[in-house]
Amino acid sequence: MSWSVFCRVVDNYGDIGVCWRLARQLHLEYDEQVTLWVDDLVAFGHIAPVRADAEEQLLEGVRICHWHAAAQPADDADVVIEAFACELPASQKAAMRARSVTPVWLNLEYLSAEDWVISCHGMASPQGGGLTKYFFFPGFAPGTGGVLAEQRMLAARAAWTTQDRFALLAGLGVARPDITTLSLFAYENSAIADLIGQLRASGEPVNLLVPMGRALPQVAAAIGHGTLTPGQHVQVDALNIYTVPMLPQHRYDQLLWSCDLNFVRGEDSFVRAQHAMHPSVWHIYPQDDAAHEIKLEAFVDRYTRHWPAQDAQVLRAFWLAWNRGALVPGQWALLRALLPQWQGYARTWSARLDALGNLAGNLVKFAKTKLK
Ligand code: TRH
């Protein structure tokens, strides 16, 4: 089948992060012909080696086209995906109406663990002119579209060794890869100062790897350092802070595999941290009406369903505190004490995710049933 995926970068890297992984996997693992239309090649360039000035380019077998005001996309594709409810351009809709075989039009939704997702997954909405749009919901439960998980990532993860881990950390300048190692990818968050304070007070030797981005100024402020730039190492007490440049997506995956606990955010890094089979803390994308807390709790409910109640409570309290911007004194110590058991729970959770089938494969199956 031929596929066109449309992506508008609302902000940050998650929109294009998800679309790029999906486009690449559809081509590499399902042998589909894929065009990815994206409106922000500069943001895309932070996670993959794309040229920002090219109208059209080929990367890993995927045709990438710049979607801008003057572009008139009109692909003759079997399946057209509007990612995250980005509106398809009129020219594309006209091409879809004119097609002799009606294409499958899919809205790929945001990821949520809420129960209602199961009943809405696959719902059809007639669009006139013989076209129907289907709502495709990623999710964590049977009856949803699952999450992205490439075969080659799963194979690479299975082959990842302690030596690989040490080599990766050494490559980032980490002097002692044998001590507790955390990564911190987050939005601006006043709880960062609390975390750093509690890490320092613990006296435990810890590596804290901080990717470039929105959390970095708060890390710098918390240690009274002024500006931090990529590749720096600052030691405060037993806490070793390393600033990490923006890595290509597969390297970032490897970084997640290499840490004992990953602070992640948004949608894509959140899922990748689950594939890493290590404990994680999620900074959910904040929404004005606090709707994000409902989503956060829905995930916590699902994720900790089989945990002892006491352990689940430690996680829930920490995640809520992190997202509300203030840790309670002693909260890091409680989370730290949970890490050994949580490591086991994280493995079990990851196996459950694998059993759902991956999002790209589920999309292919779904599209085949609808393409007439
Ligand atoms: O960047 P995010 O916050 O992205 C999004 C957007 O804000 C979007 O509008 C919103 O809808 C969505 O979140 C929920 O977080 P996310 O989703 O984790 O995306 C980050 C991407 O960046 C992901 O694909 C991983 C990638 N990445 C790298 O490739 N290298 C890196 O070094 C890092 C830190 C991230």
Short mmCIF file of N, CA and C in Angstrom, two decimals, residues 82 85 105-109 116-127 132-138 145 363 366:
data_model
loop_
_atom_site.label_atom_id
_atom_site.label_comp_id
_atom_site.label_asym_id
_atom_site.label_seq_id
_atom_site.Cartn_x
_atom_site.Cartn_y
_atom_site.Cartn_z
N GLU A 82 -3.93 11.80 9.05
CA GLU A 82 -3.72 13.14 9.62
C GLU A 82 -3.35 12.89 11.07
N ALA A 85 -4.99 15.02 14.68
CA ALA A 85 -6.09 15.88 14.24
C ALA A 85 -5.62 17.12 13.48
N TRP A 105 -8.84 7.02 5.24
CA TRP A 105 -8.46 8.29 5.89
C TRP A 105 -8.49 8.04 7.40
N LEU A 106 -7.35 8.26 8.02
CA LEU A 106 -7.23 7.96 9.45
C LEU A 106 -6.79 9.20 10.22
N ASN A 107 -7.44 9.43 11.33
CA ASN A 107 -6.92 10.43 12.25
C ASN A 107 -6.20 9.69 13.37
N LEU A 108 -4.90 9.85 13.40
CA LEU A 108 -4.11 9.21 14.47
C LEU A 108 -4.17 10.12 15.70
N GLU A 109 -4.78 9.62 16.76
CA GLU A 109 -5.05 10.45 17.93
C GLU A 109 -3.88 10.47 18.91
N TRP A 116 -12.28 5.27 27.96
CA TRP A 116 -13.16 5.62 26.82
C TRP A 116 -12.47 5.41 25.47
N VAL A 117 -11.13 5.42 25.49
CA VAL A 117 -10.37 5.25 24.24
C VAL A 117 -10.75 3.94 23.54
N ILE A 118 -10.99 2.91 24.35
CA ILE A 118 -11.27 1.58 23.77
C ILE A 118 -12.56 1.62 22.94
N SER A 119 -13.57 2.32 23.46
CA SER A 119 -14.84 2.34 22.72
C SER A 119 -14.78 3.27 21.50
N CYS A 120 -13.87 4.24 21.51
CA CYS A 120 -13.79 5.17 20.36
C CYS A 120 -12.79 4.71 19.30
N HIS A 121 -11.95 3.76 19.65
CA HIS A 121 -10.93 3.32 18.70
C HIS A 121 -11.58 2.71 17.44
N GLY A 122 -11.22 3.22 16.27
CA GLY A 122 -11.75 2.68 15.01
C GLY A 122 -13.07 3.29 14.57
N MET A 123 -13.58 4.27 15.34
CA MET A 123 -14.88 4.87 14.99
C MET A 123 -14.82 5.57 13.64
N ALA A 124 -15.94 5.47 12.89
CA ALA A 124 -15.99 6.06 11.55
C ALA A 124 -16.77 7.36 11.57
N SER A 125 -16.32 8.31 10.78
CA SER A 125 -17.04 9.58 10.65
C SER A 125 -17.13 9.93 9.16
N PRO A 126 -18.36 9.85 8.58
CA PRO A 126 -18.51 10.14 7.15
C PRO A 126 -18.15 11.61 6.87
N GLN A 127 -17.42 11.83 5.78
CA GLN A 127 -16.91 13.18 5.49
C GLN A 127 -17.47 13.76 4.20
N THR A 132 -14.66 8.50 4.26
CA THR A 132 -14.91 8.26 5.68
C THR A 132 -13.60 8.43 6.43
N LYS A 133 -13.69 9.13 7.55
CA LYS A 133 -12.49 9.26 8.39
C LYS A 133 -12.63 8.33 9.59
N TYR A 134 -11.57 7.60 9.90
CA TYR A 134 -11.58 6.68 11.05
C TYR A 134 -10.66 7.23 12.14
N PHE A 135 -11.10 7.08 13.38
CA PHE A 135 -10.30 7.56 14.51
C PHE A 135 -9.50 6.40 15.08
N PHE A 136 -8.21 6.55 15.01
CA PHE A 136 -7.31 5.46 15.43
C PHE A 136 -6.60 5.89 16.71
N PHE A 137 -6.88 5.17 17.78
CA PHE A 137 -6.36 5.56 19.09
C PHE A 137 -5.23 4.64 19.55
N PRO A 138 -4.04 5.19 19.70
CA PRO A 138 -3.00 4.41 20.38
C PRO A 138 -3.46 4.16 21.82
N GLY A 145 -5.07 0.83 19.62
CA GLY A 145 -4.08 0.63 18.57
C GLY A 145 -2.69 0.27 19.08
N LEU A 363 -2.05 -0.53 12.52
CA LEU A 363 -2.54 0.38 11.48
C LEU A 363 -2.62 -0.33 10.13
N PHE A 366 -5.58 -2.63 10.15
CA PHE A 366 -6.83 -1.85 10.10
C PHE A 366 -7.06 -1.32 8.68
#
